[in-house]
PDB file of C-alpha atoms and ligand atoms in Angstrom:
ATOM      1  CA  MET A   1       8.428  -5.174 -76.125  1.00 84.00           C
ATOM      2  CA  ILE A   2       6.390  -6.414 -73.292  1.00 94.00           C
ATOM      3  CA  ASN A   3       7.705  -6.576 -69.809  1.00 97.00           C
ATOM      4  CA  ARG A   4       6.645  -9.908 -67.998  1.00 98.00           C
ATOM      5  CA  TYR A   5       5.860 -10.448 -63.893  1.00 98.00           C
ATOM      6  CA  THR A   6       4.227 -12.975 -62.061  1.00 98.00           C
ATOM      7  CA  VAL A   7       3.019 -13.512 -58.552  1.00 98.00           C
ATOM      8  CA  ILE A   8       4.125 -16.561 -56.872  1.00 98.00           C
ATOM      9  CA  GLY A   9       2.314 -18.272 -54.014  1.00 97.00           C
ATOM     10  CA  GLN A  10       0.289 -21.288 -52.811  1.00 95.00           C
ATOM     11  CA  PRO A  11      -2.521 -20.953 -53.067  1.00 92.00           C
ATOM     12  CA  ILE A  12      -2.678 -18.064 -55.675  1.00 95.00           C
ATOM     13  CA  ALA A  13      -5.761 -18.533 -57.907  1.00 91.00           C
ATOM     14  CA  HIS A  14      -7.414 -15.599 -55.953  1.00 87.00           C
ATOM     15  CA  SER A  15      -4.786 -13.113 -56.308  1.00 92.00           C
ATOM     16  CA  VAL A  16      -5.709  -9.638 -57.556  1.00 93.00           C
ATOM     17  CA  SER A  17      -2.349  -8.366 -58.157  1.00 96.00           C
ATOM     18  CA  PRO A  18      -2.687  -9.235 -61.927  1.00 95.00           C
ATOM     19  CA  ALA A  19      -5.667  -6.897 -62.234  1.00 94.00           C
ATOM     20  CA  ILE A  20      -3.954  -4.329 -60.236  1.00 95.00           C
ATOM     21  CA  HIS A  21      -0.601  -4.168 -62.118  1.00 97.00           C
ATOM     22  CA  HIS A  22      -2.635  -4.353 -65.725  1.00 95.00           C
ATOM     23  CA  LEU A  23      -4.781  -1.292 -64.365  1.00 95.00           C
ATOM     24  CA  PHE A  24      -1.031   0.214 -63.202  1.00 97.00           C
ATOM     25  CA  GLY A  25       0.039  -0.477 -66.880  1.00 97.00           C
ATOM     26  CA  GLU A  26      -2.815   1.662 -68.482  1.00 96.00           C
ATOM     27  CA  LEU A  27      -2.394   4.423 -66.033  1.00 96.00           C
ATOM     28  CA  THR A  28       1.243   4.852 -66.841  1.00 97.00           C
ATOM     29  CA  GLN A  29       1.107   3.578 -70.561  1.00 96.00           C
ATOM     30  CA  ARG A  30       3.331   0.930 -70.364  1.00 96.00           C
ATOM     31  CA  ARG A  31       3.078  -2.623 -72.167  1.00 95.00           C
ATOM     32  CA  LEU A  32       3.258  -5.297 -69.525  1.00 97.00           C
ATOM     33  CA  HIS A  33       1.680  -8.983 -68.745  1.00 98.00           C
ATOM     34  CA  TYR A  34       1.384 -10.140 -65.009  1.00 98.00           C
ATOM     35  CA  THR A  35       0.214 -13.579 -64.626  1.00 97.00           C
ATOM     36  CA  ARG A  36      -0.254 -15.984 -61.385  1.00 97.00           C
ATOM     37  CA  THR A  37       2.107 -18.846 -60.517  1.00 98.00           C
ATOM     38  CA  GLU A  38       1.627 -21.546 -58.320  1.00 98.00           C
ATOM     39  CA  ALA A  39       4.392 -22.985 -56.370  1.00 98.00           C
ATOM     40  CA  THR A  40       5.416 -25.244 -53.583  1.00 98.00           C
ATOM     41  CA  THR A  41       8.673 -25.423 -51.051  1.00 98.00           C
ATOM     42  CA  GLU A  42      10.362 -27.797 -53.211  1.00 98.00           C
ATOM     43  CA  THR A  43       9.784 -25.856 -56.721  1.00 98.00           C
ATOM     44  CA  PHE A  44       9.621 -22.236 -55.703  1.00 98.00           C
ATOM     45  CA  GLU A  45      13.475 -21.717 -56.518  1.00 98.00           C
ATOM     46  CA  THR A  46      13.669 -23.291 -59.931  1.00 98.00           C
ATOM     47  CA  ILE A  47      10.155 -21.288 -60.843  1.00 98.00           C
ATOM     48  CA  VAL A  48      11.950 -18.269 -59.976  1.00 98.00           C
ATOM     49  CA  LYS A  49      15.136 -18.883 -61.954  1.00 97.00           C
ATOM     50  CA  ASP A  50      13.050 -20.309 -64.762  1.00 98.00           C
ATOM     51  CA  TRP A  51      10.987 -17.185 -64.790  1.00 98.00           C
ATOM     52  CA  GLN A  52      14.631 -14.929 -65.317  1.00 97.00           C
ATOM     53  CA  SER A  53      15.722 -17.321 -67.605  1.00 96.00           C
ATOM     54  CA  SER A  54      12.454 -17.066 -70.048  1.00 96.00           C
ATOM     55  CA  GLY A  55      12.801 -13.077 -70.101  1.00 96.00           C
ATOM     56  CA  GLY A  56      10.710 -12.079 -66.864  1.00 97.00           C
ATOM     57  CA  LYS A  57      11.734  -8.953 -65.575  1.00 98.00           C
ATOM     58  CA  GLY A  58      10.432  -9.606 -62.106  1.00 98.00           C
ATOM     59  CA  CYS A  59       7.977 -11.343 -59.691  1.00 98.00           C
ATOM     60  CA  ASN A  60       6.173 -10.667 -56.528  1.00 98.00           C
ATOM     61  CA  VAL A  61       5.777 -13.322 -53.770  1.00 98.00           C
ATOM     62  CA  THR A  62       3.256 -13.964 -51.436  1.00 95.00           C
ATOM     63  CA  ALA A  63       2.362 -16.403 -48.432  1.00 92.00           C
ATOM     64  CA  PRO A  64       3.892 -18.480 -47.796  1.00 94.00           C
ATOM     65  CA  PHE A  65       7.073 -18.049 -49.608  1.00 96.00           C
ATOM     66  CA  LYS A  66       8.139 -14.877 -48.555  1.00 95.00           C
ATOM     67  CA  GLU A  67      10.912 -16.007 -46.415  1.00 95.00           C
ATOM     68  CA  LEU A  68      12.255 -18.538 -48.697  1.00 97.00           C
ATOM     69  CA  ALA A  69      12.380 -15.831 -51.482  1.00 98.00           C
ATOM     70  CA  ALA A  70      15.015 -14.149 -49.220  1.00 98.00           C
ATOM     71  CA  GLN A  71      17.201 -17.160 -49.454  1.00 98.00           C
ATOM     72  CA  VAL A  72      17.098 -17.124 -53.042  1.00 98.00           C
ATOM     73  CA  CYS A  73      17.764 -14.025 -54.206  1.00 98.00           C
ATOM     74  CA  ASP A  74      21.344 -12.784 -54.597  1.00 98.00           C
ATOM     75  CA  ARG A  75      21.141  -9.372 -53.007  1.00 98.00           C
ATOM     76  CA  LEU A  76      18.788  -7.833 -50.452  1.00 98.00           C
ATOM     77  CA  HIS A  77      17.683  -4.358 -50.307  1.00 97.00           C
ATOM     78  CA  VAL A  78      17.484  -2.537 -47.124  1.00 95.00           C
ATOM     79  CA  SER A  79      13.780  -3.193 -46.731  1.00 94.00           C
ATOM     80  CA  ALA A  80      14.215  -6.799 -47.130  1.00 97.00           C
ATOM     81  CA  LYS A  81      17.584  -7.451 -45.357  1.00 95.00           C
ATOM     82  CA  LEU A  82      16.864  -7.228 -41.602  1.00 92.00           C
ATOM     83  CA  ALA A  83      13.208  -8.559 -42.215  1.00 91.00           C
ATOM     84  CA  GLY A  84      14.574 -11.542 -43.976  1.00 95.00           C
ATOM     85  CA  ALA A  85      11.479 -11.475 -46.059  1.00 95.00           C
ATOM     86  CA  VAL A  86      10.974 -10.386 -49.814  1.00 97.00           C
ATOM     87  CA  ASN A  87       7.622  -9.743 -51.569  1.00 98.00           C
ATOM     88  CA  THR A  88       9.299  -8.368 -54.732  1.00 98.00           C
ATOM     89  CA  ILE A  89      12.193  -9.606 -56.825  1.00 98.00           C
ATOM     90  CA  GLU A  90      13.886  -7.228 -59.569  1.00 98.00           C
ATOM     91  CA  MET A  91      15.419  -9.618 -62.009  1.00 98.00           C
ATOM     92  CA  HIS A  92      18.576  -8.079 -63.813  1.00 96.00           C
ATOM     93  CA  ARG A  93      20.099  -8.645 -67.271  1.00 90.00           C
ATOM     94  CA  ASP A  94      23.454 -10.102 -65.603  1.00 93.00           C
ATOM     95  CA  GLY A  95      21.059 -12.750 -64.064  1.00 94.00           C
ATOM     96  CA  SER A  96      21.244 -11.628 -60.567  1.00 97.00           C
ATOM     97  CA  LEU A  97      17.753 -11.430 -58.270  1.00 98.00           C
ATOM     98  CA  VAL A  98      17.510  -8.528 -55.885  1.00 98.00           C
ATOM     99  CA  GLY A  99      14.932  -8.941 -53.497  1.00 98.00           C
ATOM    100  CA  HIS A 100      12.835  -5.822 -51.746  1.00 98.00           C
ATOM    101  CA  ASN A 101      10.025  -5.721 -49.339  1.00 98.00           C
ATOM    102  CA  THR A 102       7.170  -3.300 -50.188  1.00 98.00           C
ATOM    103  CA  ASP A 103       5.068  -4.612 -47.732  1.00 97.00           C
ATOM    104  CA  GLY A 104       5.845  -2.421 -44.658  1.00 97.00           C
ATOM    105  CA  THR A 105       5.743   0.795 -46.743  1.00 97.00           C
ATOM    106  CA  GLY A 106       2.570  -0.106 -48.670  1.00 98.00           C
ATOM    107  CA  LEU A 107       1.072  -0.946 -44.857  1.00 98.00           C
ATOM    108  CA  LEU A 108       2.052   2.319 -43.644  1.00 98.00           C
ATOM    109  CA  ARG A 109       0.971   4.436 -46.642  1.00 98.00           C
ATOM    110  CA  ASP A 110      -2.342   2.720 -46.291  1.00 98.00           C
ATOM    111  CA  ILE A 111      -2.984   3.182 -42.743  1.00 98.00           C
ATOM    112  CA  GLU A 112      -1.409   6.829 -42.416  1.00 97.00           C
ATOM    113  CA  LYS A 113      -2.284   8.479 -46.069  1.00 96.00           C
ATOM    114  CA  ASN A 114      -5.300   6.819 -46.710  1.00 96.00           C
ATOM    115  CA  LYS A 115      -6.941   5.886 -43.719  1.00 96.00           C
ATOM    116  CA  GLY A 116      -5.686   8.801 -41.835  1.00 96.00           C
ATOM    117  CA  PHE A 117      -4.843   7.194 -38.767  1.00 97.00           C
ATOM    118  CA  ASN A 118      -1.354   8.330 -36.944  1.00 97.00           C
ATOM    119  CA  LEU A 119       0.362   5.582 -35.403  1.00 98.00           C
ATOM    120  CA  ALA A 120       2.588   7.944 -33.275  1.00 98.00           C
ATOM    121  CA  GLN A 121       2.374   6.995 -29.499  1.00 98.00           C
ATOM    122  CA  LYS A 122      -0.320   4.147 -30.230  1.00 98.00           C
ATOM    123  CA  ARG A 123      -0.498   0.832 -29.083  1.00 98.00           C
ATOM    124  CA  ILE A 124      -0.081  -1.867 -31.856  1.00 98.00           C
ATOM    125  CA  LEU A 125      -0.852  -5.485 -31.837  1.00 98.00           C
ATOM    126  CA  MET A 126       0.706  -7.494 -34.383  1.00 98.00           C
ATOM    127  CA  VAL A 127      -1.197 -10.807 -34.489  1.00 98.00           C
ATOM    128  CA  GLY A 128       1.152 -13.725 -36.284  1.00 98.00           C
ATOM    129  CA  ALA A 129       4.768 -13.722 -36.851  1.00 97.00           C
ATOM    130  CA  GLY A 130       5.274 -15.123 -40.335  1.00 94.00           C
ATOM    131  CA  GLY A 131       6.869 -13.447 -43.615  1.00 89.00           C
ATOM    132  CA  ALA A 132       3.743 -10.862 -43.676  1.00 91.00           C
ATOM    133  CA  ALA A 133       4.263  -9.821 -40.000  1.00 95.00           C
ATOM    134  CA  ARG A 134       8.453  -9.724 -40.857  1.00 95.00           C
ATOM    135  CA  GLY A 135       7.975  -7.593 -43.650  1.00 94.00           C
ATOM    136  CA  THR A 136       5.827  -4.611 -42.050  1.00 97.00           C
ATOM    137  CA  ILE A 137       7.370  -4.225 -38.438  1.00 97.00           C
ATOM    138  CA  ALA A 138      10.258  -2.080 -39.217  1.00 97.00           C
ATOM    139  CA  SER A 139       7.828   0.504 -41.449  1.00 97.00           C
ATOM    140  CA  LEU A 140       5.425   0.406 -38.483  1.00 98.00           C
ATOM    141  CA  LEU A 141       8.229   1.146 -35.791  1.00 98.00           C
ATOM    142  CA  SER A 142       9.367   3.963 -37.791  1.00 97.00           C
ATOM    143  CA  SER A 143       5.828   5.874 -37.233  1.00 98.00           C
ATOM    144  CA  LYS A 144       7.187   5.703 -33.422  1.00 98.00           C
ATOM    145  CA  PRO A 145       4.135   3.732 -31.368  1.00 98.00           C
ATOM    146  CA  ALA A 146       3.870   3.509 -28.029  1.00 98.00           C
ATOM    147  CA  THR A 147       4.475  -0.306 -28.519  1.00 98.00           C
ATOM    148  CA  LEU A 148       4.508  -3.023 -30.971  1.00 98.00           C
ATOM    149  CA  HIS A 149       3.021  -6.173 -29.349  1.00 98.00           C
ATOM    150  CA  ILE A 150       3.680  -9.282 -31.585  1.00 98.00           C
ATOM    151  CA  ALA A 151       1.420 -12.501 -30.584  1.00 98.00           C
ATOM    152  CA  ASN A 152       1.809 -15.376 -32.082  1.00 98.00           C
ATOM    153  CA  ARG A 153       0.782 -19.395 -32.050  1.00 98.00           C
ATOM    154  CA  THR A 154       4.310 -20.440 -31.785  1.00 98.00           C
ATOM    155  CA  VAL A 155       5.581 -17.844 -29.327  1.00 98.00           C
ATOM    156  CA  LYS A 156       9.309 -18.495 -30.195  1.00 98.00           C
ATOM    157  CA  ARG A 157       8.563 -17.150 -33.664  1.00 97.00           C
ATOM    158  CA  ALA A 158       7.120 -13.846 -31.906  1.00 98.00           C
ATOM    159  CA  GLU A 159      10.390 -13.473 -29.727  1.00 98.00           C
ATOM    160  CA  GLU A 160      12.441 -14.131 -32.737  1.00 97.00           C
ATOM    161  CA  LEU A 161      11.022 -10.834 -34.291  1.00 97.00           C
ATOM    162  CA  THR A 162      11.078  -8.729 -31.068  1.00 97.00           C
ATOM    163  CA  ASN A 163      14.652  -9.953 -30.834  1.00 97.00           C
ATOM    164  CA  LEU A 164      15.146  -8.769 -34.355  1.00 96.00           C
ATOM    165  CA  PHE A 165      13.569  -5.647 -34.329  1.00 97.00           C
ATOM    166  CA  GLU A 166      13.788  -4.026 -30.798  1.00 97.00           C
ATOM    167  CA  HIS A 167      16.645  -1.769 -31.753  1.00 97.00           C
ATOM    168  CA  LEU A 168      14.299   0.036 -33.734  1.00 97.00           C
ATOM    169  CA  GLY A 169      11.725   0.663 -30.885  1.00 98.00           C
ATOM    170  CA  PRO A 170       9.506  -0.619 -28.157  1.00 98.00           C
ATOM    171  CA  THR A 171       8.614  -4.163 -29.087  1.00 98.00           C
ATOM    172  CA  VAL A 172       6.818  -7.139 -27.016  1.00 97.00           C
ATOM    173  CA  SER A 173       5.857 -10.859 -27.463  1.00 98.00           C
ATOM    174  CA  SER A 174       3.565 -13.241 -26.172  1.00 98.00           C
ATOM    175  CA  SER A 175       1.253 -16.161 -26.838  1.00 98.00           C
ATOM    176  CA  TYR A 176      -2.374 -15.508 -27.657  1.00 98.00           C
ATOM    177  CA  GLN A 177      -3.591 -16.851 -23.981  1.00 96.00           C
ATOM    178  CA  ASP A 178      -1.167 -14.150 -22.417  1.00 96.00           C
ATOM    179  CA  LEU A 179      -2.474 -11.136 -24.454  1.00 97.00           C
ATOM    180  CA  SER A 180      -5.397 -10.656 -21.404  1.00 93.00           C
ATOM    181  CA  GLU A 181      -2.473  -9.201 -19.433  1.00 92.00           C
ATOM    182  CA  HIS A 182      -1.693  -6.692 -22.148  1.00 92.00           C
ATOM    183  CA  GLY A 183      -4.668  -5.224 -23.961  1.00 82.00           C
ATOM    184  CA  PRO A 184      -5.932  -3.259 -24.754  1.00 97.00           C
ATOM    185  CA  PHE A 185      -4.559  -1.996 -28.123  1.00 98.00           C
ATOM    186  CA  ASP A 186      -5.231   1.013 -30.516  1.00 98.00           C
ATOM    187  CA  LEU A 187      -4.775  -0.903 -33.799  1.00 98.00           C
ATOM    188  CA  ILE A 188      -4.725  -4.696 -34.171  1.00 98.00           C
ATOM    189  CA  ILE A 189      -3.317  -6.158 -37.214  1.00 98.00           C
ATOM    190  CA  ASN A 190      -4.211  -9.763 -38.405  1.00 98.00           C
ATOM    191  CA  ALA A 191      -0.973 -10.873 -40.226  1.00 97.00           C
ATOM    192  CA  THR A 192      -1.684 -14.733 -39.421  1.00 97.00           C
ATOM    193  CA  SER A 193      -2.562 -16.851 -42.782  1.00 94.00           C
ATOM    194  CA  MET A 194      -5.891 -18.058 -41.094  1.00 95.00           C
ATOM    195  CA  ALA A 195      -8.293 -16.435 -43.299  1.00 93.00           C
ATOM    196  CA  PHE A 196      -7.341 -18.875 -45.749  1.00 88.00           C
ATOM    197  CA  ASP A 197      -9.030 -21.491 -43.717  1.00 93.00           C
ATOM    198  CA  ASP A 198     -12.008 -19.311 -42.826  1.00 94.00           C
ATOM    199  CA  GLN A 199     -10.571 -19.114 -39.482  1.00 97.00           C
ATOM    200  CA  ALA A 200     -10.193 -15.728 -37.037  1.00 97.00           C
ATOM    201  CA  PRO A 201      -6.896 -16.006 -34.563  1.00 98.00           C
ATOM    202  CA  PRO A 202      -8.107 -16.832 -30.634  1.00 97.00           C
ATOM    203  CA  LEU A 203      -7.768 -13.411 -29.417  1.00 97.00           C
ATOM    204  CA  PRO A 204      -9.345 -12.370 -25.786  1.00 96.00           C
ATOM    205  CA  GLN A 205     -11.842  -9.502 -25.919  1.00 95.00           C
ATOM    206  CA  THR A 206      -9.432  -7.723 -23.817  1.00 96.00           C
ATOM    207  CA  VAL A 207      -7.275  -6.483 -26.564  1.00 97.00           C
ATOM    208  CA  LEU A 208     -10.244  -4.479 -27.758  1.00 96.00           C
ATOM    209  CA  HIS A 209     -11.247  -0.960 -26.712  1.00 95.00           C
ATOM    210  CA  PRO A 210     -14.197   1.004 -28.505  1.00 93.00           C
ATOM    211  CA  ASP A 211     -12.224   2.615 -30.671  1.00 95.00           C
ATOM    212  CA  SER A 212      -9.848   0.416 -31.697  1.00 97.00           C
ATOM    213  CA  VAL A 213      -9.059  -0.024 -35.404  1.00 98.00           C
ATOM    214  CA  ALA A 214      -9.001  -3.360 -37.092  1.00 98.00           C
ATOM    215  CA  TYR A 215      -6.973  -4.043 -39.812  1.00 98.00           C
ATOM    216  CA  ASP A 216      -6.566  -7.492 -41.769  1.00 98.00           C
ATOM    217  CA  LEU A 217      -3.605  -8.059 -44.130  1.00 96.00           C
ATOM    218  CA  ALA A 218      -6.003 -10.194 -45.840  1.00 93.00           C
ATOM    219  CA  TYR A 219      -8.574  -8.821 -48.183  1.00 88.00           C
ATOM    220  CA  SER A 220     -11.679 -10.462 -49.684  1.00 84.00           C
ATOM    221  CA  ALA A 221     -14.859  -9.386 -51.277  1.00 80.00           C
ATOM    222  CA  ASN A 222     -17.253  -9.475 -48.373  1.00 83.00           C
ATOM    223  CA  SER A 223     -15.428  -9.396 -44.989  1.00 91.00           C
ATOM    224  CA  THR A 224     -12.962 -11.853 -43.068  1.00 95.00           C
ATOM    225  CA  PRO A 225     -13.107 -14.073 -40.290  1.00 97.00           C
ATOM    226  CA  PHE A 226     -11.022 -11.717 -38.049  1.00 98.00           C
ATOM    227  CA  LEU A 227     -12.801  -8.455 -39.317  1.00 97.00           C
ATOM    228  CA  ASP A 228     -16.005 -10.179 -38.485  1.00 97.00           C
ATOM    229  CA  TRP A 229     -15.266 -11.176 -34.871  1.00 97.00           C
ATOM    230  CA  CYS A 230     -13.968  -7.272 -34.567  1.00 97.00           C
ATOM    231  CA  LYS A 231     -17.159  -6.273 -35.612  1.00 96.00           C
ATOM    232  CA  ASN A 232     -19.233  -8.548 -33.423  1.00 96.00           C
ATOM    233  CA  SER A 233     -17.261  -7.562 -30.738  1.00 96.00           C
ATOM    234  CA  GLY A 234     -18.631  -3.852 -31.527  1.00 93.00           C
ATOM    235  CA  ILE A 235     -15.312  -2.494 -33.328  1.00 94.00           C
ATOM    236  CA  GLY A 236     -16.646   0.056 -35.885  1.00 88.00           C
ATOM    237  CA  LYS A 237     -13.040   0.867 -37.548  1.00 95.00           C
ATOM    238  CA  THR A 238     -12.244  -2.090 -39.426  1.00 96.00           C
ATOM    239  CA  THR A 239     -10.593  -2.562 -42.858  1.00 96.00           C
ATOM    240  CA  ASP A 240      -9.172  -5.266 -44.902  1.00 95.00           C
ATOM    241  CA  GLY A 241      -5.775  -5.519 -46.592  1.00 95.00           C
ATOM    242  CA  PHE A 242      -6.860  -4.233 -50.132  1.00 94.00           C
ATOM    243  CA  GLY A 243      -5.445  -0.809 -49.758  1.00 96.00           C
ATOM    244  CA  MET A 244      -1.910  -2.330 -48.533  1.00 97.00           C
ATOM    245  CA  LEU A 245      -1.934  -4.795 -51.520  1.00 96.00           C
ATOM    246  CA  VAL A 246      -2.293  -1.537 -54.067  1.00 97.00           C
ATOM    247  CA  GLU A 247       0.200   0.165 -52.248  1.00 98.00           C
ATOM    248  CA  GLN A 248       2.668  -2.431 -52.018  1.00 98.00           C
ATOM    249  CA  ALA A 249       1.816  -3.071 -55.806  1.00 98.00           C
ATOM    250  CA  ALA A 250       2.501   0.560 -56.488  1.00 98.00           C
ATOM    251  CA  ASP A 251       6.073   0.383 -54.682  1.00 98.00           C
ATOM    252  CA  ALA A 252       7.084  -2.944 -56.674  1.00 98.00           C
ATOM    253  CA  TYR A 253       5.888  -1.253 -59.797  1.00 98.00           C
ATOM    254  CA  LEU A 254       7.992   2.177 -59.069  1.00 98.00           C
ATOM    255  CA  ILE A 255      11.190  -0.373 -58.603  1.00 98.00           C
ATOM    256  CA  TRP A 256      10.160  -2.330 -61.847  1.00 98.00           C
ATOM    257  CA  GLU A 257       9.170   0.020 -64.229  1.00 98.00           C
ATOM    258  CA  GLY A 258      11.010   3.702 -62.745  1.00 98.00           C
ATOM    259  CA  VAL A 259       7.545   5.254 -62.287  1.00 98.00           C
ATOM    260  CA  ARG A 260       4.736   5.145 -59.055  1.00 97.00           C
ATOM    261  CA  PRO A 261       1.228   5.039 -60.425  1.00 97.00           C
ATOM    262  CA  LYS A 262      -1.605   6.867 -58.891  1.00 95.00           C
ATOM    263  CA  THR A 263      -3.457   4.425 -56.738  1.00 96.00           C
ATOM    264  CA  ARG A 264      -6.528   6.453 -56.254  1.00 93.00           C
ATOM    265  CA  LYS A 265      -7.491   5.690 -59.822  1.00 91.00           C
ATOM    266  CA  VAL A 266      -7.389   2.042 -58.771  1.00 92.00           C
ATOM    267  CA  PHE A 267      -9.122   2.396 -55.530  1.00 90.00           C
ATOM    268  CA  LEU A 268     -12.287   3.808 -57.219  1.00 89.00           C
ATOM    269  CA  ALA A 269     -12.118   0.252 -59.291  1.00 86.00           C
ATOM    270  CA  THR A 270     -11.555  -1.730 -56.412  1.00 81.00           C
ATOM    271  CA  SER A 271     -15.245  -3.465 -56.874  1.00 78.00           C
ATOM    272  CA  ASP A 272     -14.577  -4.079 -60.384  1.00 83.00           C
ATOM    273  CA  ILE A 273     -11.055  -5.804 -59.553  1.00 83.00           C
ATOM    274  CA  ILE A 274     -12.374  -7.720 -57.056  1.00 81.00           C
ATOM    275  CA  ASN A 275     -15.736  -8.975 -58.945  1.00 81.00           C
ATOM    276  CA  SER A 276     -13.395  -9.733 -62.047  1.00 81.00           C
ATOM    277  CA  VAL A 277     -11.537 -11.971 -60.123  1.00 82.00           C
ATOM    278  CA  ALA A 278     -14.504 -13.607 -58.437  1.00 79.00           C
ATOM    279  CA  ILE A 279     -15.964 -14.352 -62.014  1.00 83.00           C
ATOM    280  CA  GLU A 280     -12.366 -15.720 -63.377  1.00 81.00           C
ATOM    281  CA  GLN A 281     -12.252 -18.017 -60.346  1.00 79.00           C
ATOM    282  CA  ARG A 282     -15.977 -19.236 -60.889  1.00 81.00           C
ATOM    283  CA  ALA A 283     -15.280 -19.697 -64.544  1.00 83.00           C
ATOM    284  CA  ALA A 284     -11.967 -21.809 -63.901  1.00 79.00           C
ATOM    285  CA  ALA A 285     -13.920 -23.930 -61.167  1.00 78.00           C
ATOM    286  CA  ASN A 286     -16.616 -24.768 -63.941  1.00 81.00           C
ATOM    287  CA  ASN A 287     -14.016 -25.736 -66.509  1.00 77.00           C
ATOM    288  CA  GLY A 288     -12.430 -28.242 -63.466  1.00 64.00           C
ATOM    289  CA  THR A 289      -9.163 -26.068 -63.884  1.00 50.00           C
ATOM    290  CA  ALA A 290      -9.126 -23.950 -60.437  1.00 41.00           C
ATOM    291  CA  SER A 291      -6.185 -24.880 -58.229  1.00 38.00           C
TER     292      SER A 291
HETATM  293  P1  ATR B   1       2.801 -15.416 -44.310  1.00 80.79           P
HETATM  294  O1  ATR B   1       3.714 -14.980 -45.433  1.00 80.79           O
HETATM  295  O2  ATR B   1       1.335 -15.435 -44.728  1.00 80.79           O
HETATM  296  O3  ATR B   1       3.174 -14.775 -42.901  1.00 80.79           O
HETATM  297  P2  ATR B   1       3.869 -17.877 -42.872  1.00 80.79           P
HETATM  298  O4  ATR B   1       5.015 -17.032 -42.936  1.00 80.79           O
HETATM  299  O5  ATR B   1       3.591 -19.589 -43.234  1.00 80.79           O
HETATM  300  O6  ATR B   1       2.952 -16.995 -44.162  1.00 80.79           O
HETATM  301  O7  ATR B   1       2.946 -17.226 -41.431  1.00 80.79           O
HETATM  302  C1  ATR B   1       1.817 -17.585 -41.381  1.00 80.79           C
HETATM  303  C2  ATR B   1       1.129 -17.235 -39.832  1.00 80.79           C
HETATM  304  O8  ATR B   1      -0.307 -17.455 -39.646  1.00 80.79           O
HETATM  305  C3  ATR B   1       2.122 -17.320 -38.656  1.00 80.79           C
HETATM  306  O9  ATR B   1       1.868 -16.526 -37.672  1.00 80.79           O
HETATM  307  C4  ATR B   1       1.177 -18.936 -38.245  1.00 80.79           C
HETATM  308  O10 ATR B   1       1.546 -18.949 -36.900  1.00 80.79           O
HETATM  309  P3  ATR B   1       2.433 -19.993 -36.246  1.00 80.79           P
HETATM  310  O11 ATR B   1       3.950 -19.076 -36.603  1.00 80.79           O
HETATM  311  O12 ATR B   1       2.398 -20.334 -35.011  1.00 80.79           O
HETATM  312  O13 ATR B   1       2.646 -20.971 -37.360  1.00 80.79           O
HETATM  313  C5  ATR B   1      -0.384 -18.385 -38.480  1.00 80.79           C
HETATM  314  N1  ATR B   1      -0.966 -19.545 -38.337  1.00 80.79           N
HETATM  315  C6  ATR B   1      -1.352 -20.208 -39.716  1.00 80.79           C
HETATM  316  N2  ATR B   1      -2.574 -21.027 -39.562  1.00 80.79           N
HETATM  317  C7  ATR B   1      -2.963 -21.073 -37.919  1.00 80.79           C
HETATM  318  C8  ATR B   1      -3.676 -21.456 -37.269  1.00 80.79           C
HETATM  319  N3  ATR B   1      -4.379 -22.357 -37.325  1.00 80.79           N
HETATM  320  N4  ATR B   1      -3.909 -20.962 -35.769  1.00 80.79           N
HETATM  321  C9  ATR B   1      -3.008 -19.913 -35.150  1.00 80.79           C
HETATM  322  N5  ATR B   1      -2.144 -19.339 -36.042  1.00 80.79           N
HETATM  323  C10 ATR B   1      -1.991 -19.709 -37.432  1.00 80.79           C
END
């Protein structure tokens, strides 16, 4: 029997999750099929339930549906409960949907284990306050940073997050403009969806110091507008979200398949994975089927 999974988002054609999960299948000698599914806010719930009733074993959820996914699930694992955001749904035979969030553990593992950057006593700036930010804050606070500052265009959403997580550690919220009174930061994480529009968040230079580390939750074959801005501002340590993507995927795979693949082998194939998706997208565009 082949276990079937999908990743649901909008847009979704760029997603490298199918390539990562198929590689996990090879590494762990499991038969699985993993696809991409595009949704809208209106169709999301029906798509999830249809996937389950057609025999799907689970799905990943990406922007902008992580918060909606938490509402659609029957039960939430502790990783998703406080955040109110789900990136992994486990589909049970009794028809129930259990929501998990592996973004936080994936990000932390990439920053601390893969990149060797210890967050204890560091000043962290989280840029953005949507579903992607929500899923990672509890994990970041578990590393005991000196502060976690959340800045967002809509300040109210940043304030909601500081209220939600302040019992786990020191949290502050502000607009982008007011950041000039709070910098600099040791780690700056871009959790906005602005890379989709080829834009960088409007941050003041004062958030950076020469040894700041810049992390974009988005990933790209080349760079991202946020990472370009950091590099042009003299920041040497920049990384995109590919490492987090692989680690959160490995945690999702563990939930579904009961085994955690060795991610090192996936990192060795990084450029092949990203290039194969770029080729796939170009072919779809030439056939007029790109979404
Ligand atoms: P995701 O699941 O990727 O987090 P989301 O919940 O829609 O998706 O959140 C998108 C994030 O990107 C939010 O922080 C959003 O800011 P607002 O809360 O003010 O909407 C941010 N974002 C998206 N487009 C933006 C833009 N043009 N300028 C500034 N922030 C933007």
